[in-house]
Amino acid sequence: MTIRRIAAVIAVFSGLGLTACSSNNSSTPEPAPQPFVVKMIGFNDYHGNLQSPGTFGVNTAVAAADRPPVGGADFVAAHVARLKSQNPLSVVVGAGDSIGATPLISALFLDEPSVETLNRIGLEFNAVGNHEFDKGATELLRLQNGGCKAQNGVTDPGSCKGATVGTPVPFEGAKFKWLAANVVATATGRTLLPAYGTKTFNGVQVAFIGMTLKATPTIVTPSGVAGLEFRDEAQTVNALIPELRAQGIEAIVVLVHEGGFQTGSLSDINGCEGALAGSAIADIVKRLDNAVDLVVSGHTHAAYNCRLPNATGRTIPVSSSSAFGRVLTDMDVTIDPVTKDITAATVTNRLVVRNDPTLTADAKVASIVAAYNGLVSPLANSVIGSITRELGNGASDSACNIPAGDLIADSQLAATQPAAFGQAVIAFMNRGGVRSPGFLFTQSVAEGDGNVTYGEAFTVQPFGNSLVTMTLTAQDIKDVLEQQFAGCRGQSATATRIMIPSTGFKYIWDGSKACDARVRNVTLTTGASTEQLVDAAGKVLNPAKTYRVTVNNFMATGGDGFTTFLKGQNLLGGAQDIDALTAYLSQYKAPRAPYALGSQPADLGSPRIQRDGGTTCPSGANVNS
C-alpha cells in the first residue's frame, strides 16, 4: 500500500471519529468534570459614599462604642481584592443605587467620582436602582458610556475633573454594565440598557439579570423617568428564562433593587428574622421561576441573609448588604459543569471594617478620594448654622415625627412665605427625602459640637430639588393627608409615607380606621390665630377654602404617590431645597442662638403629628403597628 493510500485510509477513519487503539486493546476513560466554586461578591446602595459613613455593628446588640469604623471606597476596594484573591474564579455585582442621593464629594461632580471608584473596586454587573434615574435616562447613559457633561458646547464645571484627581479625561464612564431588564423605552419597546450580562467560568456561562423596582416612577421625579416603562420584576425574569436556556445557560442570578426588612429587634447582618414577611422582595421571589438560583437585593438599606421560597416552594438565597459600603456579601457558589447549573451556595455578609491590621486601603482609590475631597472641602466644611441637639432622620415616635424633617419643612416654609416667593402658609417634606444620618451634634471636621456644616446639610438634602408653591383647597389637603397611607387614594399598596409638616400645622391620625377616615383634627396656627380645617370627626369644615402650600418639585409632580399635588393651582417655582435650608440655618449661626427642636411658637409645645394607637412608625402596609 502506498503512503498516499495509507494517509487516505487514516483520513477516512479520522472523519468517522475513530482513533487508533493500542495492541492490548485497553484505554483509560476521561474523568468526569468535577463541580467547582465561583466567588460572587455583592453590595448595594453605595450612593457615592466615597468616604466612611461611620461605624456599624454586626447587629443591634453591639454597643455603639464597640462598633468598628466601616466603609469608604478605599477599604471597599481592599476587601473586594482580598475576597477575590481567595478564588481566581470571581465576579463583583451590585443591586443598584450606586449613584444619586450622594454626599457632596460625589454629587458636586455629577457622580462621576462614584463611577470612577466603582470601576477601581472592580464592579462588573450592576442593576439599575431608582436613584439611577434621578437625572433622567440621558444622564444615566452618559455615566455608562463616558464623556464630559456639557451644554451648548460648554463643559459643566463639575464634570471631567480627571486631570486633577488622577483619572482619564474625558470622563471614562462605567467599566461595569448597568442592567435594566424591566426598564423599557416606550418609543422603541426595547430595554434602556441590557437586560442581563454573562460571565464564563471554566466553560460554563452564568447569567446576571439586573433590574429596579417596578414602583420606581412613584419615587422618582417624573421627568427622570419620562419615556420609560417599568415592568413587573418577577414577570420580567421569568420571561427571560427561555432565552437564556436557549443559549445553554442554566446558572442564573438576579440582581434586583428591591428589598425588605427583618422583623425582629436584633437585625444581625446574617439574620433573617421574620423571613422578610410581607416585603416586596419576598413577594418577588415567591413568583420566580425555579431556574433562578440566587437573588442579590437592595433598596431598603437593610442587611439580611435569607433563604426564601420561590414559585415551586424551593428556598433560594436572598441577601442584602445594608448600604453605603458598610457590608459586602460573600457568596461561594458551586457549579456543576455537566448540568451547568448552580447546585449550592454559601452566603455570608461581612463588615467592611477599616481597622483590620492585616488589610491596607487601596492606594489608588484613596488617592482619587483624597483629590476630590480637596476640591470639595472648602465648601463642605464651612459652618452654616448650629443646633442644640442631634436631629436624626429616623422616626422619633409612633406618629412618625422626624426631628430633621421638622427643620427642613420649616426652612422651606420660611423660603416661600414672602409675597414675592409664594405666600406659603404650609410646607410638607417627604420623609424619604430626609437622608441619613440627619443633623449630628458631634463635630465631624473640627467645626465644633452643635455646628452644622454645608457638607452635613447637603448629606441630609442631596437631591437638588427645587421648591414649588401651589394653591390647594382644604379638601385637597385632607385628601393628600389620607394619601399617605398604603393603598389609599392610589398610594402604593405596600408603603405608608407620612409627610413632615412645617410649624403650625397639626393633625391626628388613626391607622385602625378605613381609608379617607384616618385623619382628623387638622389645624393651622399662624401668629396668634389657630384655624381648624378638619374637625374631630374627620369632616372638612370649609372644603373650597384655599391655602398656599410648598413642596419640593419631586412631590409637586406626583412623586411618592402624592398625586393629589397634581391638582395644585397657580404654581410658583422657588429656590433649591439646599439653598432654603442653608438660608434658614444662617439665622441660627453663632453668635445667634442655635436651632432648638420644638421651640417654634406656632407648635404650641406639642408634636405636629399625633396619633391614636400604634407603637412604631409604619413604613409598610400595616398602619396598626
Coordinates of C-alpha atoms in Angstrom, one line a residue, residues 67-595:
R67 CA -18.9 49.2 66.5
P68 CA -15.9 49.4 64.2
P69 CA -15.4 52.1 61.5
V70 CA -16.6 50.8 58.2
G71 CA -16.8 51.6 54.5
G72 CA -15.1 54.1 52.4
A73 CA -14.2 53.3 48.7
D74 CA -10.6 52.7 49.6
F75 CA -11.5 49.9 52.0
V76 CA -14.3 48.5 49.9
A77 CA -11.7 48.1 47.2
A78 CA -9.3 46.4 49.6
H79 CA -11.9 44.0 51.0
V80 CA -13.1 43.1 47.5
A81 CA -9.5 42.4 46.4
R82 CA -8.9 40.2 49.4
L83 CA -12.0 38.1 48.7
K84 CA -11.1 37.8 45.0
S85 CA -7.6 36.6 46.0
Q86 CA -9.3 33.6 47.6
N87 CA -10.6 32.3 44.3
P88 CA -9.4 33.0 40.8
L89 CA -13.0 32.5 39.6
S90 CA -14.8 35.5 40.9
V91 CA -17.3 38.3 39.9
V92 CA -18.4 41.5 41.6
V93 CA -22.0 42.5 41.4
G94 CA -24.3 45.3 42.6
A95 CA -28.0 45.7 43.3
G96 CA -28.5 49.4 42.3
D97 CA -28.5 53.0 43.7
S98 CA -24.8 53.3 43.1
I99 CA -25.4 56.9 42.3
G100 CA -27.9 59.5 43.3
A101 CA -28.7 60.8 46.8
T102 CA -24.9 61.0 47.2
P103 CA -22.7 63.1 49.5
L104 CA -21.3 66.4 48.3
I105 CA -18.0 64.8 47.4
S106 CA -19.7 62.9 44.6
A107 CA -22.8 65.0 43.9
L108 CA -20.9 68.2 43.2
F109 CA -19.1 66.3 40.4
L110 CA -22.2 64.8 38.9
D111 CA -21.5 61.4 40.5
E112 CA -18.5 60.8 38.2
P113 CA -16.5 60.0 41.4
S114 CA -19.0 57.3 42.3
V115 CA -18.4 55.6 38.9
E116 CA -14.7 56.1 38.9
T117 CA -14.3 54.5 42.3
L118 CA -16.6 51.6 41.5
N119 CA -14.5 51.0 38.4
R120 CA -11.5 50.5 40.6
I121 CA -13.3 48.5 43.2
G122 CA -13.9 46.0 40.3
L123 CA -17.7 46.1 39.9
E124 CA -18.8 44.1 36.8
F125 CA -22.6 43.9 36.7
N126 CA -24.9 46.3 38.4
A127 CA -28.7 46.5 38.5
V128 CA -30.2 50.0 38.0
G129 CA -31.9 51.4 41.1
N130 CA -34.5 54.2 41.4
H131 CA -31.8 56.7 42.1
E132 CA -30.0 55.9 38.8
F133 CA -32.9 57.8 37.2
D134 CA -32.8 60.9 39.4
K135 CA -31.4 63.0 36.5
G136 CA -33.0 61.1 33.7
A137 CA -32.1 58.4 31.2
T138 CA -29.8 60.6 29.1
E139 CA -27.6 61.3 32.1
L140 CA -27.5 57.7 33.1
L141 CA -26.4 56.7 29.6
R142 CA -23.6 59.3 29.8
L143 CA -22.4 57.9 33.1
Q144 CA -22.4 54.4 31.4
N145 CA -20.7 55.4 28.2
G146 CA -18.4 58.3 29.3
G147 CA -17.8 61.8 28.2
C148 CA -18.0 65.2 29.8
K149 CA -21.3 66.8 30.7
A150 CA -21.8 69.8 28.5
Q151 CA -24.5 72.2 27.4
N152 CA -24.2 74.4 24.3
G153 CA -20.7 73.2 23.9
V154 CA -19.7 74.3 27.5
T155 CA -18.4 71.7 29.9
D156 CA -20.3 71.6 33.2
P157 CA -17.9 72.9 35.9
G158 CA -18.4 69.8 38.0
S159 CA -17.6 67.4 35.1
C160 CA -14.4 65.8 34.0
K161 CA -12.0 66.6 36.9
G162 CA -9.7 63.7 35.9
A163 CA -6.6 65.9 35.3
T164 CA -6.8 67.0 39.0
V165 CA -7.9 63.7 40.6
G166 CA -5.9 61.3 38.5
T167 CA -8.5 59.7 36.3
P168 CA -8.8 59.8 32.5
V169 CA -10.1 62.8 30.6
P170 CA -12.7 62.9 29.3
F171 CA -14.7 61.0 31.9
E172 CA -14.1 57.3 31.4
G173 CA -17.7 56.1 32.0
A174 CA -18.6 52.9 33.8
K175 CA -16.4 49.9 33.1
F176 CA -19.2 47.8 34.7
K177 CA -22.5 47.1 32.9
W178 CA -25.7 48.7 34.3
L179 CA -28.5 46.2 33.7
A180 CA -32.2 47.2 33.3
A181 CA -34.3 44.2 32.4
N182 CA -37.6 45.7 33.4
V183 CA -36.9 49.3 32.1
V184 CA -38.3 49.7 28.6
A185 CA -38.1 52.8 26.4
T186 CA -41.7 53.3 25.2
A187 CA -40.5 54.8 21.9
T188 CA -38.6 51.6 20.9
G189 CA -40.1 48.9 23.0
R190 CA -36.5 47.9 24.0
T191 CA -34.8 47.9 27.3
L192 CA -32.9 51.1 28.1
L193 CA -29.8 49.1 29.0
P194 CA -29.0 45.4 28.6
A195 CA -31.4 43.1 30.5
Y196 CA -28.6 40.8 31.6
G197 CA -24.9 40.1 31.4
T198 CA -23.0 36.9 31.3
K199 CA -19.6 35.7 32.5
T200 CA -18.0 32.4 31.8
F201 CA -16.2 30.2 34.4
N202 CA -14.5 27.0 33.3
G203 CA -16.5 27.0 30.2
V204 CA -19.9 27.5 32.0
Q205 CA -21.8 30.7 31.4
V206 CA -23.5 32.4 34.3
A207 CA -26.2 35.0 33.6
F208 CA -26.9 38.1 35.8
I209 CA -30.3 39.7 35.3
G210 CA -30.5 43.2 36.7
M211 CA -33.5 45.5 37.3
T212 CA -35.1 48.0 39.6
L213 CA -38.3 48.0 41.5
K214 CA -41.4 48.4 39.3
A215 CA -42.6 51.3 41.6
T216 CA -39.6 53.5 40.5
P217 CA -41.9 56.0 38.8
T218 CA -43.7 56.7 42.1
I219 CA -40.4 57.6 43.9
V220 CA -38.5 59.5 41.2
T221 CA -39.2 62.9 39.7
P222 CA -41.5 62.2 36.7
S223 CA -39.0 64.0 34.4
G224 CA -36.4 61.4 35.4
V225 CA -38.5 58.5 34.1
A226 CA -40.2 60.2 31.2
G227 CA -40.5 57.9 28.2
L228 CA -39.8 54.8 30.2
E229 CA -41.9 51.9 31.3
F230 CA -41.1 49.9 34.5
R231 CA -42.4 46.3 34.3
D232 CA -43.1 43.7 37.0
E233 CA -39.9 42.2 38.4
A234 CA -40.8 38.5 38.6
Q235 CA -42.6 38.5 35.2
T236 CA -39.6 40.1 33.6
V237 CA -37.2 37.5 35.0
N238 CA -39.5 34.6 34.1
A239 CA -39.9 35.8 30.6
L240 CA -36.1 35.8 30.1
I241 CA -35.6 32.2 31.2
P242 CA -36.4 30.5 27.8
E243 CA -34.0 33.0 26.1
L244 CA -31.2 32.1 28.5
R245 CA -31.7 28.4 28.3
A246 CA -31.7 28.6 24.5
Q247 CA -28.1 29.8 24.9
G248 CA -27.3 26.8 27.1
I249 CA -27.3 28.9 30.3
E250 CA -28.6 27.2 33.5
A251 CA -26.9 29.2 36.2
I252 CA -29.0 32.4 36.8
V253 CA -28.5 35.1 39.3
V254 CA -31.0 38.0 39.8
L255 CA -29.7 41.5 40.9
V256 CA -32.8 43.5 41.9
H257 CA -33.2 46.9 43.5
E258 CA -36.0 45.9 45.9
G259 CA -35.9 44.6 49.4
G260 CA -37.4 44.1 52.8
F261 CA -36.6 44.3 56.5
Q262 CA -36.1 41.8 59.3
T263 CA -39.0 42.0 61.7
G264 CA -37.0 41.2 64.9
S265 CA -35.0 43.6 67.1
L266 CA -31.6 42.1 66.6
S267 CA -31.2 42.7 62.8
D268 CA -28.0 40.7 62.6
I269 CA -26.4 41.3 59.2
N270 CA -26.6 37.5 58.6
G271 CA -30.0 37.1 60.1
C272 CA -33.4 36.7 58.6
E273 CA -35.8 37.4 61.4
G274 CA -39.4 37.1 60.2
A275 CA -38.3 35.8 56.8
L276 CA -38.9 39.4 55.4
A277 CA -42.6 38.7 55.8
G278 CA -44.9 41.0 53.8
S279 CA -42.0 42.6 52.0
A280 CA -41.8 43.4 48.3
I281 CA -38.7 41.2 47.8
A282 CA -40.4 38.1 49.4
D283 CA -43.3 38.6 47.0
I284 CA -41.0 38.8 44.0
V285 CA -39.0 35.7 45.0
K286 CA -42.1 33.6 45.6
R287 CA -43.1 34.2 42.0
L288 CA -39.7 33.5 40.4
D289 CA -39.1 30.6 38.0
N290 CA -37.3 27.6 39.6
A291 CA -34.4 28.3 37.2
V292 CA -33.3 31.3 39.3
D293 CA -30.6 30.2 41.8
L294 CA -29.6 33.3 43.7
V295 CA -31.0 36.8 44.4
V296 CA -29.0 39.9 45.4
S297 CA -31.3 42.6 46.6
G298 CA -31.2 46.2 47.9
H299 CA -33.2 49.4 48.2
T300 CA -34.2 49.2 51.9
H301 CA -30.7 49.8 53.2
A302 CA -31.2 46.8 55.4
A303 CA -28.8 43.8 55.8
Y304 CA -30.2 40.3 55.8
N305 CA -29.2 36.8 54.7
C306 CA -32.2 34.7 53.9
R307 CA -33.4 31.6 52.1
L308 CA -36.9 32.3 50.7
P309 CA -39.3 30.1 48.8
N310 CA -39.7 30.5 45.0
A311 CA -42.7 29.7 42.8
T312 CA -42.1 25.9 43.4
G313 CA -41.5 26.3 47.1
R314 CA -37.8 25.6 46.8
T315 CA -35.8 28.1 49.0
I316 CA -33.1 30.1 47.4
P317 CA -30.5 32.5 48.9
V318 CA -31.7 36.2 49.1
S319 CA -29.3 38.7 50.5
S320 CA -28.8 42.4 51.0
S321 CA -25.7 44.2 52.4
S322 CA -27.1 47.3 54.2
A323 CA -25.9 50.5 52.3
F324 CA -23.1 53.0 51.9
G325 CA -20.3 50.4 51.5
R326 CA -20.7 49.1 55.1
V327 CA -21.1 45.5 54.2
L328 CA -20.1 43.1 51.4
T329 CA -22.0 39.8 50.6
D330 CA -19.5 37.0 50.1
M331 CA -21.1 34.2 48.1
D332 CA -19.3 30.9 47.4
V333 CA -21.4 29.3 44.6
T334 CA -20.9 25.7 43.4
I335 CA -21.5 25.0 39.7
D336 CA -21.9 21.5 38.2
P337 CA -20.1 21.6 34.8
V338 CA -22.2 18.8 33.5
T339 CA -25.6 20.3 34.1
K340 CA -24.2 23.9 34.0
D341 CA -26.3 24.7 37.0
I342 CA -25.7 26.2 40.4
T343 CA -26.0 23.3 42.9
A344 CA -25.1 25.1 46.2
A345 CA -24.4 28.5 47.6
T346 CA -22.8 29.6 50.9
V347 CA -23.6 33.2 51.6
T348 CA -22.1 35.4 54.3
N349 CA -22.4 39.1 54.9
R350 CA -19.1 40.7 56.1
L351 CA -18.4 44.1 57.6
V352 CA -16.1 46.3 55.5
V353 CA -14.0 47.3 58.6
R354 CA -11.3 49.9 58.4
N355 CA -9.4 48.8 61.4
D356 CA -8.2 45.4 60.4
P357 CA -4.4 45.5 60.9
T358 CA -3.9 42.8 58.2
L359 CA -5.6 44.9 55.5
T360 CA -4.4 48.1 53.8
A361 CA -6.5 50.6 52.0
D362 CA -6.4 50.6 48.2
A363 CA -3.8 53.4 47.5
K364 CA -5.2 54.3 44.0
V365 CA -8.7 54.6 45.2
A366 CA -7.6 56.5 48.3
S367 CA -5.7 59.0 46.1
I368 CA -8.8 59.7 44.0
V369 CA -11.0 60.2 47.1
A370 CA -8.4 62.5 48.7
A371 CA -8.2 64.6 45.5
Y372 CA -12.0 65.0 45.2
N373 CA -12.1 65.8 48.9
G374 CA -9.5 68.5 48.3
L375 CA -11.7 70.1 45.7
V376 CA -14.9 70.0 47.8
S377 CA -13.6 70.6 51.3
P378 CA -13.6 74.5 51.4
L379 CA -17.4 74.4 50.6
A380 CA -18.2 71.3 52.6
N381 CA -16.5 72.4 55.8
S382 CA -18.0 75.8 56.0
V383 CA -20.3 76.3 59.0
I384 CA -23.8 77.5 58.1
G385 CA -25.7 77.3 61.5
S386 CA -26.0 75.4 64.8
I387 CA -28.3 73.2 66.7
T388 CA -28.9 72.4 70.4
R389 CA -29.2 68.6 70.0
E390 CA -28.9 65.9 67.4
L391 CA -31.8 65.9 64.9
G392 CA -32.0 62.3 63.5
N393 CA -33.7 61.2 60.3
G394 CA -35.3 58.2 61.9
A395 CA -38.8 58.3 63.3
S396 CA -38.7 59.7 66.9
D397 CA -42.1 58.5 67.9
S398 CA -45.0 56.3 66.8
A399 CA -46.7 59.1 65.0
C400 CA -43.8 59.5 62.6
N401 CA -42.4 62.9 63.5
I402 CA -38.8 63.3 62.3
P403 CA -36.6 65.9 64.0
A404 CA -34.6 66.6 60.9
G405 CA -37.8 66.7 58.9
D406 CA -39.2 69.4 61.1
L407 CA -36.2 71.6 60.5
I408 CA -36.3 71.1 56.7
A409 CA -40.0 71.7 56.4
D410 CA -39.6 74.9 58.4
S411 CA -36.8 76.1 56.1
Q412 CA -39.0 75.5 53.1
L413 CA -41.9 77.4 54.6
A414 CA -39.6 80.3 55.5
A415 CA -38.2 80.5 51.9
T416 CA -41.7 80.7 50.4
Q417 CA -43.6 82.8 52.9
P418 CA -42.8 86.2 51.5
A419 CA -45.3 87.5 49.0
A420 CA -42.9 87.6 46.1
F421 CA -41.9 83.9 46.7
G422 CA -45.3 82.2 47.1
Q423 CA -47.1 83.4 50.3
A424 CA -47.0 79.9 51.6
V425 CA -48.7 79.0 55.0
I426 CA -47.8 75.3 55.0
A427 CA -44.9 73.2 53.8
F428 CA -44.7 69.4 53.5
M429 CA -41.5 67.4 53.3
N430 CA -41.4 63.8 52.1
R431 CA -39.7 61.6 54.7
G432 CA -37.8 59.6 52.1
G433 CA -36.0 62.9 51.1
V434 CA -34.6 63.3 54.6
R435 CA -31.4 61.4 54.3
S436 CA -29.3 59.6 56.9
P437 CA -27.9 60.4 59.4
G438 CA -29.8 63.7 59.9
F439 CA -28.1 66.6 61.7
L440 CA -25.5 65.4 64.1
F441 CA -24.5 67.3 67.2
T442 CA -20.9 65.9 67.5
Q443 CA -18.4 67.7 65.3
S444 CA -17.1 65.9 62.2
V445 CA -14.4 68.2 60.8
A446 CA -13.3 70.3 63.9
E447 CA -16.2 72.7 63.3
G448 CA -17.3 72.4 67.0
D449 CA -20.1 70.5 68.6
G450 CA -23.5 71.7 67.6
N451 CA -22.3 73.5 64.4
V452 CA -23.8 72.3 61.1
T453 CA -21.5 72.4 58.0
Y454 CA -22.7 72.8 54.4
G455 CA -21.4 69.2 53.8
E456 CA -23.5 67.9 56.6
A457 CA -26.6 69.7 55.4
F458 CA -26.1 68.5 51.9
T459 CA -25.8 64.9 53.1
V460 CA -29.3 65.3 54.6
Q461 CA -30.7 67.1 51.4
P462 CA -28.7 65.8 48.5
F463 CA -31.2 65.8 45.7
G464 CA -31.1 69.3 44.4
N465 CA -34.9 69.6 44.3
S466 CA -36.4 73.0 43.8
L467 CA -39.4 74.3 45.8
V468 CA -42.8 74.7 44.3
T469 CA -45.6 76.7 45.9
M470 CA -49.2 75.9 44.9
T471 CA -52.8 76.7 45.8
L472 CA -54.7 73.7 47.3
T473 CA -58.2 73.6 48.8
A474 CA -58.9 72.4 52.3
Q475 CA -60.3 69.2 50.7
D476 CA -57.1 68.7 48.7
I477 CA -55.1 69.0 52.0
K478 CA -57.3 66.4 53.7
D479 CA -57.1 64.1 50.6
V480 CA -53.3 64.3 50.4
L481 CA -53.0 63.5 54.1
E482 CA -55.2 60.5 53.6
Q483 CA -53.0 59.5 50.6
Q484 CA -50.1 59.0 53.0
F485 CA -51.3 55.5 53.8
A486 CA -50.7 52.3 51.9
G487 CA -53.4 51.5 49.4
C488 CA -55.3 54.8 50.0
R489 CA -56.2 57.2 47.1
G490 CA -53.8 55.4 44.7
Q491 CA -50.9 55.2 47.2
S492 CA -48.6 52.2 46.8
A493 CA -50.2 49.1 48.4
T494 CA -47.0 48.3 50.3
A495 CA -45.8 51.7 51.5
T496 CA -47.0 54.2 54.1
R497 CA -45.3 57.5 53.6
I498 CA -46.0 60.1 56.4
M499 CA -45.0 63.6 55.3
I500 CA -43.4 66.0 57.7
P501 CA -45.4 69.3 58.0
S502 CA -44.0 72.8 58.8
T503 CA -44.5 74.6 62.1
G504 CA -48.1 75.5 63.0
F505 CA -49.7 72.6 61.0
K506 CA -51.0 69.7 63.2
Y507 CA -53.3 66.7 62.8
I508 CA -54.2 63.4 64.4
W509 CA -54.3 60.1 62.6
D510 CA -55.6 56.6 63.4
G511 CA -54.4 53.6 61.4
S512 CA -57.3 51.4 62.6
K513 CA -59.7 53.5 60.5
A514 CA -60.6 53.0 56.9
C515 CA -59.0 55.0 54.0
D516 CA -60.3 58.5 53.9
A517 CA -61.3 58.3 57.6
R518 CA -57.8 58.2 59.2
V519 CA -57.1 61.9 59.5
R520 CA -58.9 64.3 61.9
N521 CA -58.4 67.5 64.0
V522 CA -56.3 69.3 61.3
T523 CA -55.4 72.7 62.5
L524 CA -53.2 75.6 61.2
T525 CA -51.7 78.2 63.6
T526 CA -50.3 81.4 62.1
G527 CA -49.3 84.1 64.6
A528 CA -51.9 84.2 67.4
S529 CA -54.7 82.6 65.3
T530 CA -55.5 78.9 65.1
E531 CA -57.9 77.7 62.3
Q532 CA -59.5 74.2 62.2
L533 CA -59.5 72.7 58.7
V534 CA -60.8 69.2 59.7
D535 CA -62.9 68.5 62.8
A536 CA -62.7 65.7 65.3
A537 CA -65.0 63.5 63.2
G538 CA -62.8 63.9 60.1
K539 CA -65.1 66.3 58.3
V540 CA -63.6 69.1 56.2
L541 CA -65.2 72.3 57.5
N542 CA -64.7 74.6 54.5
P543 CA -63.7 72.3 51.6
A544 CA -63.3 75.0 49.0
K545 CA -61.2 77.4 51.1
T546 CA -57.7 77.7 49.6
Y547 CA -54.2 77.7 51.1
R548 CA -50.7 78.3 49.6
V549 CA -48.7 75.1 50.1
T550 CA -45.0 74.4 49.4
V551 CA -43.5 71.1 48.5
N552 CA -40.4 70.1 46.5
N553 CA -40.6 69.5 42.8
F554 CA -40.5 65.8 43.3
M555 CA -43.7 65.8 45.3
A556 CA -45.3 68.5 43.2
T557 CA -45.2 66.2 40.2
G558 CA -46.7 63.3 42.0
G559 CA -43.6 61.7 43.5
D560 CA -44.0 59.2 46.3
G561 CA -47.5 58.6 45.1
F562 CA -48.8 62.0 46.2
T563 CA -50.9 62.6 43.0
T564 CA -53.2 65.0 44.9
F565 CA -50.5 67.6 44.5
L566 CA -51.1 67.5 40.7
K567 CA -54.4 69.4 41.5
G568 CA -52.4 72.4 42.7
Q569 CA -53.1 75.7 41.0
N570 CA -51.0 78.9 40.4
L571 CA -47.7 77.1 40.8
L572 CA -44.7 79.2 41.5
G573 CA -41.1 77.8 41.4
G574 CA -38.6 78.6 44.1
A575 CA -35.1 78.1 45.4
Q576 CA -33.3 74.7 45.6
D577 CA -34.0 72.9 48.8
I578 CA -30.4 73.0 50.0
D579 CA -30.3 76.8 49.4
A580 CA -33.5 77.2 51.5
L581 CA -32.0 75.1 54.3
T582 CA -28.7 77.0 54.2
A583 CA -30.5 80.3 54.4
Y584 CA -32.7 79.2 57.3
L585 CA -29.8 77.8 59.3
S586 CA -27.9 81.0 58.9
Q587 CA -30.4 82.5 61.4
Y588 CA -29.1 80.1 64.0
K589 CA -25.3 80.7 63.4
A590 CA -23.2 82.0 66.3
P591 CA -23.4 84.5 67.9
R592 CA -27.1 83.9 67.4
A593 CA -28.8 81.2 69.5
P594 CA -28.9 77.7 67.9
Y595 CA -31.9 76.0 66.5

